[in-house]
Structures are given as structure tokens and as C-alpha cells.
Short mmCIF file of C-alpha atoms and ligand atoms in Angstrom, two decimals:
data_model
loop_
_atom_site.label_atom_id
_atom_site.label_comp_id
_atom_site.label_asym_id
_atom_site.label_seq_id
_atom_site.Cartn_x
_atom_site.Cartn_y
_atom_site.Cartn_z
CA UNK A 452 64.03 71.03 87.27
CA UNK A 453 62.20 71.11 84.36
CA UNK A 454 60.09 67.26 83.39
CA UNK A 455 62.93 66.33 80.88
CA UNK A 456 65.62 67.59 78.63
CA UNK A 457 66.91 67.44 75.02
CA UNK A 458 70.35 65.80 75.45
CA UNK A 459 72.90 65.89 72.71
CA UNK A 460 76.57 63.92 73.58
CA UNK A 461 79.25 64.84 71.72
CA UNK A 462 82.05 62.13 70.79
CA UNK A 463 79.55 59.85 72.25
CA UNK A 464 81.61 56.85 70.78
CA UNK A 465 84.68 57.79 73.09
CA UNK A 466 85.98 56.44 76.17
CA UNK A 467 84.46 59.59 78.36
CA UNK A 468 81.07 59.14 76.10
CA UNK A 469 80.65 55.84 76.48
CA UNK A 470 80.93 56.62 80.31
CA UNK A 471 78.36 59.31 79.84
CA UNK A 472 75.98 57.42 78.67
CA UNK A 473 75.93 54.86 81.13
CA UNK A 474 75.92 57.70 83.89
CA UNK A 475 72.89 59.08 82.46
CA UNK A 476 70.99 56.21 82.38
CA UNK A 477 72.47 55.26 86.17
CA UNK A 478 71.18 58.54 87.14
CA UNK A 479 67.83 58.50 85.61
CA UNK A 480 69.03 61.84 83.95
CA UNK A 481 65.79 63.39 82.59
CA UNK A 482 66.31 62.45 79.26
CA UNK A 483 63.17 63.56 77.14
CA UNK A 484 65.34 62.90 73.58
CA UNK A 485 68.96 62.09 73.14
CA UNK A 486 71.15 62.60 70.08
CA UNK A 487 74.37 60.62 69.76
CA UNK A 488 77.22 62.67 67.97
CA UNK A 489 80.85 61.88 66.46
CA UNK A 490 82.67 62.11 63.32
CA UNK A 491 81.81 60.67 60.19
CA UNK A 492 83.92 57.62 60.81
CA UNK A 493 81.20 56.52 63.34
CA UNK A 494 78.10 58.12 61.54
CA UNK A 495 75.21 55.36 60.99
CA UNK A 496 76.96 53.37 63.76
CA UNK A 497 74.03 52.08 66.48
CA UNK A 498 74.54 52.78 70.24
CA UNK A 499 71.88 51.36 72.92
CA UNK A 500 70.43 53.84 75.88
CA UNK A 501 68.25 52.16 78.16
CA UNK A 502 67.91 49.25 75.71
CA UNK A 503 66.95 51.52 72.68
CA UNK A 504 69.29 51.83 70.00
CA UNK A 505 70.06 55.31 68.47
CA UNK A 506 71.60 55.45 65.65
CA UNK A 507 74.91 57.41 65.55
CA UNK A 508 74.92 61.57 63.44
CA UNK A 509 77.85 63.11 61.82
CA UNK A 510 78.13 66.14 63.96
CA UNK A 511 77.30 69.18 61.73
CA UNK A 512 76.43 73.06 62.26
CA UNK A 513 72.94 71.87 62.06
CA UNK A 514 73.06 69.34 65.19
CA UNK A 515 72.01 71.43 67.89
CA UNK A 516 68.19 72.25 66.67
CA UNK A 517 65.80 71.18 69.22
CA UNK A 518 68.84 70.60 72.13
CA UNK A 519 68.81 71.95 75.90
CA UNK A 520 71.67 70.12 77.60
CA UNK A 521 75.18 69.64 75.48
CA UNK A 522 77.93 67.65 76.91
CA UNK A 523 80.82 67.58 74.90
CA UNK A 524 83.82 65.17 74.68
CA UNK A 525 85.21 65.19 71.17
CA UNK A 526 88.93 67.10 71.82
CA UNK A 527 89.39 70.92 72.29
CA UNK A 528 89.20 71.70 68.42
CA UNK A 529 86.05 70.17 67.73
CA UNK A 530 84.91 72.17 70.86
CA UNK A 531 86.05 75.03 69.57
CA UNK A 532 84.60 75.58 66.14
CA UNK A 533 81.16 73.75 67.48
CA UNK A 534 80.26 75.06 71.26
CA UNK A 535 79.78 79.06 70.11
CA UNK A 536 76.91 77.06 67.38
CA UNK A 537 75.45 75.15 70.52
CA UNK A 538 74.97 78.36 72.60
CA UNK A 539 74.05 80.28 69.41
CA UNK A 540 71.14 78.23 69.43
CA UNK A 541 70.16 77.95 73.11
CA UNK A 542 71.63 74.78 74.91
CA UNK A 543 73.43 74.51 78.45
CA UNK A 544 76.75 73.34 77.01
CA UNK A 545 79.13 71.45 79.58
CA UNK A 546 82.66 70.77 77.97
CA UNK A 547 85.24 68.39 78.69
CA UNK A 548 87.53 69.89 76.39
CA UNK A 549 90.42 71.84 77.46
CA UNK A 550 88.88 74.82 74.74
CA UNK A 551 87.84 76.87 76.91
CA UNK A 552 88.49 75.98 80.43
CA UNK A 553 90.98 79.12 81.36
CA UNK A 554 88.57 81.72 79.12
CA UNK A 555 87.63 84.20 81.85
CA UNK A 556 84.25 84.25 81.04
CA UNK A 557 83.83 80.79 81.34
CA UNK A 558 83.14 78.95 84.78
CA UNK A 559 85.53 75.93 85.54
CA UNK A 560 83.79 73.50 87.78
CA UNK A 561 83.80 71.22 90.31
CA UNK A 562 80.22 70.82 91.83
CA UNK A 563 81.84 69.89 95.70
CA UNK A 564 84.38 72.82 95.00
CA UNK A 565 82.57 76.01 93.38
CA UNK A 566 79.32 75.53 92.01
CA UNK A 567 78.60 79.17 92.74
CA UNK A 568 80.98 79.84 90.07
CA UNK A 569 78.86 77.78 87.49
CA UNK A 570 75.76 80.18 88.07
CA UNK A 571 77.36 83.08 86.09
CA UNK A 572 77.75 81.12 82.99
CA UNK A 573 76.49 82.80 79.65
CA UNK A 574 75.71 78.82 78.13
CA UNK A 575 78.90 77.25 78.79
CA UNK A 576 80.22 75.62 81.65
CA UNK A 577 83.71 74.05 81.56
CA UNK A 578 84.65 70.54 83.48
CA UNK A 579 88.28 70.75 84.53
CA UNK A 580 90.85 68.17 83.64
CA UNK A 581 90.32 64.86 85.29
CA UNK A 582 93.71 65.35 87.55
CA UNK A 583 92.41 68.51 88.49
CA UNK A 584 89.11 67.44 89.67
CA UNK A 585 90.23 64.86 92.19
CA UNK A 586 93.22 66.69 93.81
CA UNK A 587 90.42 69.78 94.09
CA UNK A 588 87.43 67.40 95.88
CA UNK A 589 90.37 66.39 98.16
CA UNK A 590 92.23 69.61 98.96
CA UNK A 591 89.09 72.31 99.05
CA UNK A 592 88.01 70.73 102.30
CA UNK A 593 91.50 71.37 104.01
CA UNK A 594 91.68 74.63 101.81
CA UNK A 595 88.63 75.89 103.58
CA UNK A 596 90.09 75.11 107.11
CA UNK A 597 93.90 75.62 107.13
CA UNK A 598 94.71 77.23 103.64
CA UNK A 599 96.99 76.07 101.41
CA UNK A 600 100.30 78.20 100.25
CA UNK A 601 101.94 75.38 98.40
CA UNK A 602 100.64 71.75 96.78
CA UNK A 603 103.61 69.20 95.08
CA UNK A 604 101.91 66.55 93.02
CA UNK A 605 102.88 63.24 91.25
CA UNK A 606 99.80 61.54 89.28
CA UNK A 607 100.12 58.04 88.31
CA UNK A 608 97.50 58.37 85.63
CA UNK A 609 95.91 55.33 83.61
CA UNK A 610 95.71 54.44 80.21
CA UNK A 611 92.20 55.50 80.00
CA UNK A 612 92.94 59.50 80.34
CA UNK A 613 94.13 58.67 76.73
CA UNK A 614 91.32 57.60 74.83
CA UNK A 615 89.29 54.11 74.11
CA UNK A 616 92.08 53.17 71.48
CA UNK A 617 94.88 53.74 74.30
CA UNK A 618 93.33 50.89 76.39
CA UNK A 619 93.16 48.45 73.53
CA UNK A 620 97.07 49.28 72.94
CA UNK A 621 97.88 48.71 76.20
CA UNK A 622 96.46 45.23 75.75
CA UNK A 623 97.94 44.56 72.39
CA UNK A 624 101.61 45.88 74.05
CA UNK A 625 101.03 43.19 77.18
CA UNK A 626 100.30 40.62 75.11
CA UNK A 627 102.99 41.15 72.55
CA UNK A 628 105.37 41.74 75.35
CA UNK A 629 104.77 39.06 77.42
CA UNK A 630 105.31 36.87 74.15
CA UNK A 631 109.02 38.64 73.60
CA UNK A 632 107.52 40.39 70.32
CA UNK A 633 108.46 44.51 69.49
CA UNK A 634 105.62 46.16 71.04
CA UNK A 635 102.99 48.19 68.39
CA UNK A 636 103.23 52.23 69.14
CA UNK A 637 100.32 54.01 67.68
CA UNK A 638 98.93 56.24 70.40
CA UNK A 639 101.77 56.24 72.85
CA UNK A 640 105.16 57.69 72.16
CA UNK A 641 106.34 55.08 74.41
CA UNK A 642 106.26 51.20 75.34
CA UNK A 643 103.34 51.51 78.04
CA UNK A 644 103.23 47.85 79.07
CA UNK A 645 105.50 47.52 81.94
CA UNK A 646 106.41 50.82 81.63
CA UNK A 647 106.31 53.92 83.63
CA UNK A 648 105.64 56.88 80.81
CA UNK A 649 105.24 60.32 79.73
CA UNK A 650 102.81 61.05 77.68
CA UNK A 651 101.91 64.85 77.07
CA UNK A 652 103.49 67.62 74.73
CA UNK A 653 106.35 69.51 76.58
CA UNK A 654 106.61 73.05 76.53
CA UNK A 655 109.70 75.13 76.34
CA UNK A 656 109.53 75.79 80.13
CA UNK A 657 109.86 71.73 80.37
CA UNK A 658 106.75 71.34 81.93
CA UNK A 659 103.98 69.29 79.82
CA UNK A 660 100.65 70.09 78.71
CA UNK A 661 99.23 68.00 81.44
CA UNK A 662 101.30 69.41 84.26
CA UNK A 663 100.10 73.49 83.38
CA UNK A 664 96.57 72.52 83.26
CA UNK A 665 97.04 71.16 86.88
CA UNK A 666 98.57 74.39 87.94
CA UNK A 667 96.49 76.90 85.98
CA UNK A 668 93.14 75.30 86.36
CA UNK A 669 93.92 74.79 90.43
CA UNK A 670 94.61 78.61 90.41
CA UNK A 671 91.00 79.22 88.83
CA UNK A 672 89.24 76.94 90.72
CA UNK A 673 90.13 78.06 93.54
CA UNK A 674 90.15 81.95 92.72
CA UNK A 675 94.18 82.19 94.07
CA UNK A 676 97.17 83.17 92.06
CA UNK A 677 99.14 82.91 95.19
CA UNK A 678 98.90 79.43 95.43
CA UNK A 679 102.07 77.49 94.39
CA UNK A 680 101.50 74.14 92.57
CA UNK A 681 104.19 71.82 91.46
CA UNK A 682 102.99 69.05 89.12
CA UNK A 683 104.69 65.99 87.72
CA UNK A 684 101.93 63.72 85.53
CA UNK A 685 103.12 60.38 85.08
CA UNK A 686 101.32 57.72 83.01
CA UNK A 687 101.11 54.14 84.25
CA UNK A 688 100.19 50.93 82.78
CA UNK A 689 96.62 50.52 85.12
CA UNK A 690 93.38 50.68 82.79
CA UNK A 691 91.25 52.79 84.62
CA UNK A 692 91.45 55.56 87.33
CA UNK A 693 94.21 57.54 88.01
CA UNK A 694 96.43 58.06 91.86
CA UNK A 695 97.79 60.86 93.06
CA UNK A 696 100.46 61.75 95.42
CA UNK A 697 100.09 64.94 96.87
CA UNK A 698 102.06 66.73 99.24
CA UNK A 699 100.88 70.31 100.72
CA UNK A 700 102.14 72.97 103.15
CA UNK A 701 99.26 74.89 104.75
CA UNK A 702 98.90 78.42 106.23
CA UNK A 703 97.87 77.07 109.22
CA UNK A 704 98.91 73.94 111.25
CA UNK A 705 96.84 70.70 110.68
CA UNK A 706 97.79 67.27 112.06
CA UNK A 707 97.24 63.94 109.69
CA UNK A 708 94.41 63.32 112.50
CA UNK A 709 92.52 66.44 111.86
CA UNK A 710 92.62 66.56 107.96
CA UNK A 711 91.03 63.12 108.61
CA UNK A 712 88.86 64.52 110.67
CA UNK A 713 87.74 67.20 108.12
CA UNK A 714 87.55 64.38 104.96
CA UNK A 715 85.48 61.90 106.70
CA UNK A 716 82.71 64.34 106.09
CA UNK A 717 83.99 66.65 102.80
CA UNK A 718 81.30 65.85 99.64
CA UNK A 719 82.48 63.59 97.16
CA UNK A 720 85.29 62.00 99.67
CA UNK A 721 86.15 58.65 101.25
CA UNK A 722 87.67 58.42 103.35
CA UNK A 723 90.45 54.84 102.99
CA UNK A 724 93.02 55.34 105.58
CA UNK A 725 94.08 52.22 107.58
CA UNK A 726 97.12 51.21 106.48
CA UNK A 727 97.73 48.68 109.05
CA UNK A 728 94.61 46.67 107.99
CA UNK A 729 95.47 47.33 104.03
CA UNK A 730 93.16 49.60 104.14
CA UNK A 731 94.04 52.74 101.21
CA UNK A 732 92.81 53.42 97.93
CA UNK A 733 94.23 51.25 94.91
CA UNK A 734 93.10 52.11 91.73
CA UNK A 735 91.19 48.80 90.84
CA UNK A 736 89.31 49.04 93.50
CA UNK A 737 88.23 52.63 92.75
CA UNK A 738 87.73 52.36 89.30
CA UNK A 739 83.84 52.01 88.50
CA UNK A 740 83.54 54.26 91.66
CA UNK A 741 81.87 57.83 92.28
CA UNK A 742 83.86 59.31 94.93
CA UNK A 743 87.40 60.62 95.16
CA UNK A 744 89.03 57.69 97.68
CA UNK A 745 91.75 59.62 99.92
CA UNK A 746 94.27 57.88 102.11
CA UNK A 747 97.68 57.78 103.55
CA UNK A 748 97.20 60.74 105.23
CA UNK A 749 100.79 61.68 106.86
CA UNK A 750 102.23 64.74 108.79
CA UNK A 751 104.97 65.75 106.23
CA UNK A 752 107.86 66.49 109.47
CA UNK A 753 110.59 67.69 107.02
CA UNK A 754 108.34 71.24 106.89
CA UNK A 755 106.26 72.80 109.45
CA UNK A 756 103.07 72.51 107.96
CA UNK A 757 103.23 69.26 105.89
CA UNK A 758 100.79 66.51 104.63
CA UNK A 759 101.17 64.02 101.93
CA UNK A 760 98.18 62.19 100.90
CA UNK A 761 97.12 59.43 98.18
CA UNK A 762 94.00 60.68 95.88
CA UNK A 763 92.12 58.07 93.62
CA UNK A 764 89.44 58.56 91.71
CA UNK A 765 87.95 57.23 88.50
CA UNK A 766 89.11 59.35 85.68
CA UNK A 767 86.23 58.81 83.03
CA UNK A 768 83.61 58.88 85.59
CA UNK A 769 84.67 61.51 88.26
CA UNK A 770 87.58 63.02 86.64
CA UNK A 771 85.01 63.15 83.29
CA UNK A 772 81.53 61.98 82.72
CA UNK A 773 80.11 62.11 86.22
CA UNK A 774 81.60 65.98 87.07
CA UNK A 775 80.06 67.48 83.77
CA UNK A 776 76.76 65.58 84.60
CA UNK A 777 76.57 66.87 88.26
CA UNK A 778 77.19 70.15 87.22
CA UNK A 779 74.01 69.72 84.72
CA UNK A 780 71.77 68.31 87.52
CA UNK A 781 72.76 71.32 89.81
CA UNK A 782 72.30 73.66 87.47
CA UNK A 783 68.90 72.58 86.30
CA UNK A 784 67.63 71.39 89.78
CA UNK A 785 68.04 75.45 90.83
P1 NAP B 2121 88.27 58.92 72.33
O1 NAP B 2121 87.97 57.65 73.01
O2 NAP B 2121 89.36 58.98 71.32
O3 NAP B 2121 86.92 59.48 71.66
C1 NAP B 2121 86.91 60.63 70.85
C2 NAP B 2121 85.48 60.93 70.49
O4 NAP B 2121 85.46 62.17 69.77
C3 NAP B 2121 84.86 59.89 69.58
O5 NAP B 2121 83.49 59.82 69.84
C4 NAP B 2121 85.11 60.49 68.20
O6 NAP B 2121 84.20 60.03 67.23
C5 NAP B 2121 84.83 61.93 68.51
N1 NAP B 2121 85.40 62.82 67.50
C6 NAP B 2121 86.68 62.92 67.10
N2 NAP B 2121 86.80 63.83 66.11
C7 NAP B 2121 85.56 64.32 65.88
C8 NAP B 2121 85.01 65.26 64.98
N3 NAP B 2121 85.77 65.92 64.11
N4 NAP B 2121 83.67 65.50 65.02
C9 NAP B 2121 82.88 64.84 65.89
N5 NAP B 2121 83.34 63.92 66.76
C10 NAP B 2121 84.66 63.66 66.76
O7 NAP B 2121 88.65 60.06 73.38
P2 NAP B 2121 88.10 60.27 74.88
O8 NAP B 2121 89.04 59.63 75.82
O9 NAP B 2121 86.65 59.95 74.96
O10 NAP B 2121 88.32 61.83 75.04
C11 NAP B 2121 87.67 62.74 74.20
C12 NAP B 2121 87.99 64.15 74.63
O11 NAP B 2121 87.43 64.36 75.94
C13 NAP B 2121 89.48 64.44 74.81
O12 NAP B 2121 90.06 64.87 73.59
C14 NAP B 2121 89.48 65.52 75.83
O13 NAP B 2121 89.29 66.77 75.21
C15 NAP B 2121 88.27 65.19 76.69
N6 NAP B 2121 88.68 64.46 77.90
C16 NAP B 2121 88.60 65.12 79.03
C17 NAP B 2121 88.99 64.49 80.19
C18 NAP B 2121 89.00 65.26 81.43
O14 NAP B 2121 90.00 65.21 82.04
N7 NAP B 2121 87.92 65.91 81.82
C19 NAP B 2121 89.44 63.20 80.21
C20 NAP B 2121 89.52 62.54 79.04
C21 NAP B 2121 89.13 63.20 77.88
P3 NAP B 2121 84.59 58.83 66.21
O15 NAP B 2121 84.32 57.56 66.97
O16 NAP B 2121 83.63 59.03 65.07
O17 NAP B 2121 86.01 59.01 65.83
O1 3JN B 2122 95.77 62.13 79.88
C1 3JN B 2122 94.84 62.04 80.68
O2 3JN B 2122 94.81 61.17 81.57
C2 3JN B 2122 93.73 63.03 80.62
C3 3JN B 2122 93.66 63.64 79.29
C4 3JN B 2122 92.83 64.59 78.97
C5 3JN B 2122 92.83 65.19 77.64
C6 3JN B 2122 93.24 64.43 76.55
C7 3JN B 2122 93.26 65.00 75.29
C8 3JN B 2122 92.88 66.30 75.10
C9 3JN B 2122 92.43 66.50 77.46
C10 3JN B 2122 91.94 67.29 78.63
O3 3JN B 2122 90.87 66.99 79.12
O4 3JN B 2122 92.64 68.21 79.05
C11 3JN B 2122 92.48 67.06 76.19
C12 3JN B 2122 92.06 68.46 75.93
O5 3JN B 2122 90.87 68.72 75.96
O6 3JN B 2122 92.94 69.29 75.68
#
């Protein structure tokens, strides 16, 4: 690793900016200069980074003079027309944009997962979609020892996935519906307090947006088109980190006592799985957390080679901010 990098963040006034930020300071990221970018609306705007404000650029053509590391979290369009400028000029871009996560030239990562796959990158490294990365750090371990030929998952995914202005709704909605008042719709299609929702475009095949990235992204990450994934995203009114239900049928037979077994040592797991003390992973107690919690670990009897496990992790930091950065601090470290 070089002494210190250039660091520009992109949409650093979002919800997975903000989060980047405070991992990079966590971290002691080597940080030799950092530019804070967004849109106009936030230009001039003063953000603090280890207690020294920076004040807050339009993000232009012309923002990526004098960069080496790029981490980008401003929606797939403004990664589209702005990444091919960032490599143009020379940075290591890591996006958390959808843009260009299923290009075949472009690694899709999950350090724990395939970080070989990131060493082939020609400048750009994608991070995979926050429901993607969890269910991935929990199956790759099991993957690796019993193979998987099917995986049927339900998220339960929190407000947060959304954006910064989807958790202030939620708390406008509570309020107003606790008081007996119509509730204020502006980022969800839906009433989200006390509500069970969905909350992604549908395609003609009736899946959403959300579910295909969970199937198509598994498929790359993993390097298997044989793999079967069924995916049903669900969003719930919790703040931060999203759940996961996950059932899979593997090649070979594994009990509920060895996949334990083989997750009480698999990177980026804990292991939660006492149900008789209490013991699983809720999503307030994960949130603010690094690892991907897995519990409830059950043989699934109604197939042959059935499990069903519970998969929380925090969504801005693991599912977001904290994957892009580890793939950054891999890279580099080489
Ligand atoms: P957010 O809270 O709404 O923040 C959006 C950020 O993008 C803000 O900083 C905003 O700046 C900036 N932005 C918007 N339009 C821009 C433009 N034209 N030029 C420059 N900056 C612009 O959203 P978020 O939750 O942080 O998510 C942002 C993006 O990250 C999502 O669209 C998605 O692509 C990605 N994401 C990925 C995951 C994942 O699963 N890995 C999870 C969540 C989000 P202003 O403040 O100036 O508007
Ligand atoms: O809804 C969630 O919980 C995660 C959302 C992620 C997201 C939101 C808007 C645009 C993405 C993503 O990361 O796939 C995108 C996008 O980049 O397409």
C-alpha cells in the first residue's frame, strides 16, 4: 500500500456516503486528500472528516484531476455518464451503482466471496447490491463445502436501502399515523409505517428490479448459471439493516449442525444461533455492525437437502459503504 491516497466520494451527502465517510475515518483509510461530491443542490454545503470541514463540489467532468481512489454512490445514471471520465483519467473507481455491475468486463465483488475476481479489473470494480452481499458472505462458505443447486429468499429490507429522505418519511408517516392523520407519500409508493411494502419497479416477468439483481448478480458472483435463485424483496418499516430468510437445497447433504460448524469460522460471519436463550440476529441489534449475523440455522425436512437460515447485516455499511471500502484496502494493500 502506497503512504496515502487521493479520495474522491461521490453522492457524499447520501445515506451510503454519509456511511462512507465515517468508515473511512473508522478505518484510518489512508486518506492523503479527500474531495466531497454531489449535485448542485448540495454544492457549497460543509461536511466534517476527522473534524475538518470540506466544503461540498458540484460534480463536473473536471472532478477527477489529481484522484486515485473513487467510490461512487450517486444512482446508476450519474455512474454512468461519470465513471468512463474517472478511469479516463486514472483512478481505482469502486461503484455502488447498479451501472455496471452485470458488464462482463467488470468484476462484481464481495471481498470474503471473490476477491480474485477484483484483480482483473481495467479501473472499475463493482460492489453488488446490498441483498446480494449478505446472502453471498453467508452462503459461499456452505457453497464451498456442499454446493448449492437451488437458494429461495425473502428479504425484509429497511427503509434505509432507499435513501436518507426514505428514513425521514418513515418518521414523518409514524408520527402522522400514530396521530390518525393521512400519511405523506413522497418516496414510497406505499404507506410504510406499519406497513409491510413493495417498493421496486416490476418487470413484465412480475419479478421487481430488486428481486433480478439478487438472481443475476448471485449467478456472477459466484461464476454459476446453474444455480437456481428465487427472490421475493420485501420492504419493512425497521430503519436500518436489512433480514433475510433464506432457504437452500445443496448438492450434497449438510446437517443444521455442520453448516454451523462451517460459519463459526467463514470471514465476515457471526455466528447468532441460540434460540432457546434469544439468542438470533434482530436487525437493531445488527445495525451499526460489520459482520453479516447468521442464525436460525434449521434442517429444511420437507426436501432432502434443506436449510433455512436468517441473514442480517447492515445495509449501508456491509451491504454498501464498508464492501466497496474493503475491496479498496485489498486491492491497494496487494
Ligand atoms: P441518497 O441518500 O438519496 O443520496 C444520493 C446522493 O447522490 C446524494 O449525495 C446526492 O447529492 C447525490 N446525487 C444525486 N444526483 C446527483 C447528480 N446528478 N450529481 C451528483 N450527485 C448526485 O441515496 P443513497 O441511499 O445514498 O443511495 C445512492 C445510490 O447508491 C443509489 O442510487 C444506489 O445506486 C446506490 N446504493 C447502493 C446500495 C447497495 O446495495 N450497494 C445501497 C443503497 C444505495 P445531493 O445531496 O446534492 O442531492
Ligand atoms: O432498496 C434497497 O434496500 C437497496 C437499494 C439499492 C438501490 C437503490 C437505488 C438504485 C440501487 C442498487 O444498489 O441496486 C440502485 C441502483 O444502483 O440501481
Amino acid at each position: 500500500m502506497r503512504e496515502s491516497y487521493r479520495v474522491a466520494v461521490v453522492g457524499a451527502t447520501g445515506a451510503v456516503g454519509n456511511t462512507m465517510l465515517q468508515l473511512l475515518e473508522e478505518r484510518s483509510f489512508p486518506v492523503a486528500s479527500l474531495k466531497l461530491l454531489a449535485s448542485h443542490r448540495s454544492a457549497g454545503e460543509i461536511l466534517s472528516f476527522k473534524d475538518t470541514p470540506i466544503i461540498i463540489e458540484e460534480l463536473t467532468h473536471d472532478s477527477f484531476e489529481d484522484v486515485d481512489v473513487v467510490f461512487s454512490s450517486a444512482g446508476a445514471s450519474v455512474s454512468r455518464e461519470f465513471i468512463p471520465t474517472a478511469i479516463e483519467k486514472g483512478a481505482l473507481v469502486i461503484d455502488n451503482t447498479s451501472a455496471f455491475r452485470m458488464d462482463a468486463a467488470t468484476p462484481l465483488v464481495v471481498p470474503e466471496v471473490n476477491m480474485d475476481a477484483a484483480r482483473a479489473h481495467n479501473g472499475l470494480i463493482a460492489n453488488p447490491n446490498c441483498s446480494t452481499i449478505q446472502m453471498m458472505v453467508a452462503l459461499k462458505p456452505i457453497y464451498d463445502v456442499a454446493g448449492i443447486k437451488r437458494i429461495v429468499v425473502s428479504t425484509y429490507q429497511s427503509v434505509s436501502g432507499k435513501s436518507g429522505r426514505a428514513v425521514m418519511e418513515l418518521v414523518q408517516q409514524t408520527t402522522e399515523a400514530l396521530e390518525g392523520k393521512p400519511v405523506t407519500l413522497d418516496k414510497f409508493p406505499h404507506q410504510m409505517a406499519f406497513n409491510v411494502a413493495f417498493d421496486w419497479p416490476f418487470l413484465d416477468s412480475g419479478d421487481n428490479e430488486e428481486e433480478v439483481k439478487m438472481i443475476n448478480e448471485t449467478r456472477k458472483i459466484l461464476e454459476d448459471d446453474t444455480i437456481g435463485v428465487s427472490a421475493t424483496t420485501v420492504r419493512v418499516p425497521v430503519f436500518f439493516a436489512h433480514s433475510e430468510s433464506i432457504n437452500i437445497e445443496t448438492d450434497e447433504k449438510l446437517t443444521a449442525a455442520q453448516a454451523r460448524e462451517c460459519l463459526a469460522t467463514a470471514p465476515g460471519v457471526k455466528l447468532m444461533d441460540d434460540p432457546s436463550n434469544q439468542q438470533y440476529p434482530l436487525a437493531v441489534d445488527v445495525a451499526g455492525e460489520d459482520d453479516v449475523y447468521v442464525g436460525r440455522i434449521r434442517d429444511d425436512a420437507s426436501i432432502d437437502n434443506g436449510l433455512n437460515l436468517w441473514v442480517v447485516a447492515d445495509n449501508l455499511r456491509k451491504g454498501a459503504a464498508l464492501n466497496a471500502i474493503q475491496i479498496a484496502e485489498n486491492l491497494l494493500s496487494a
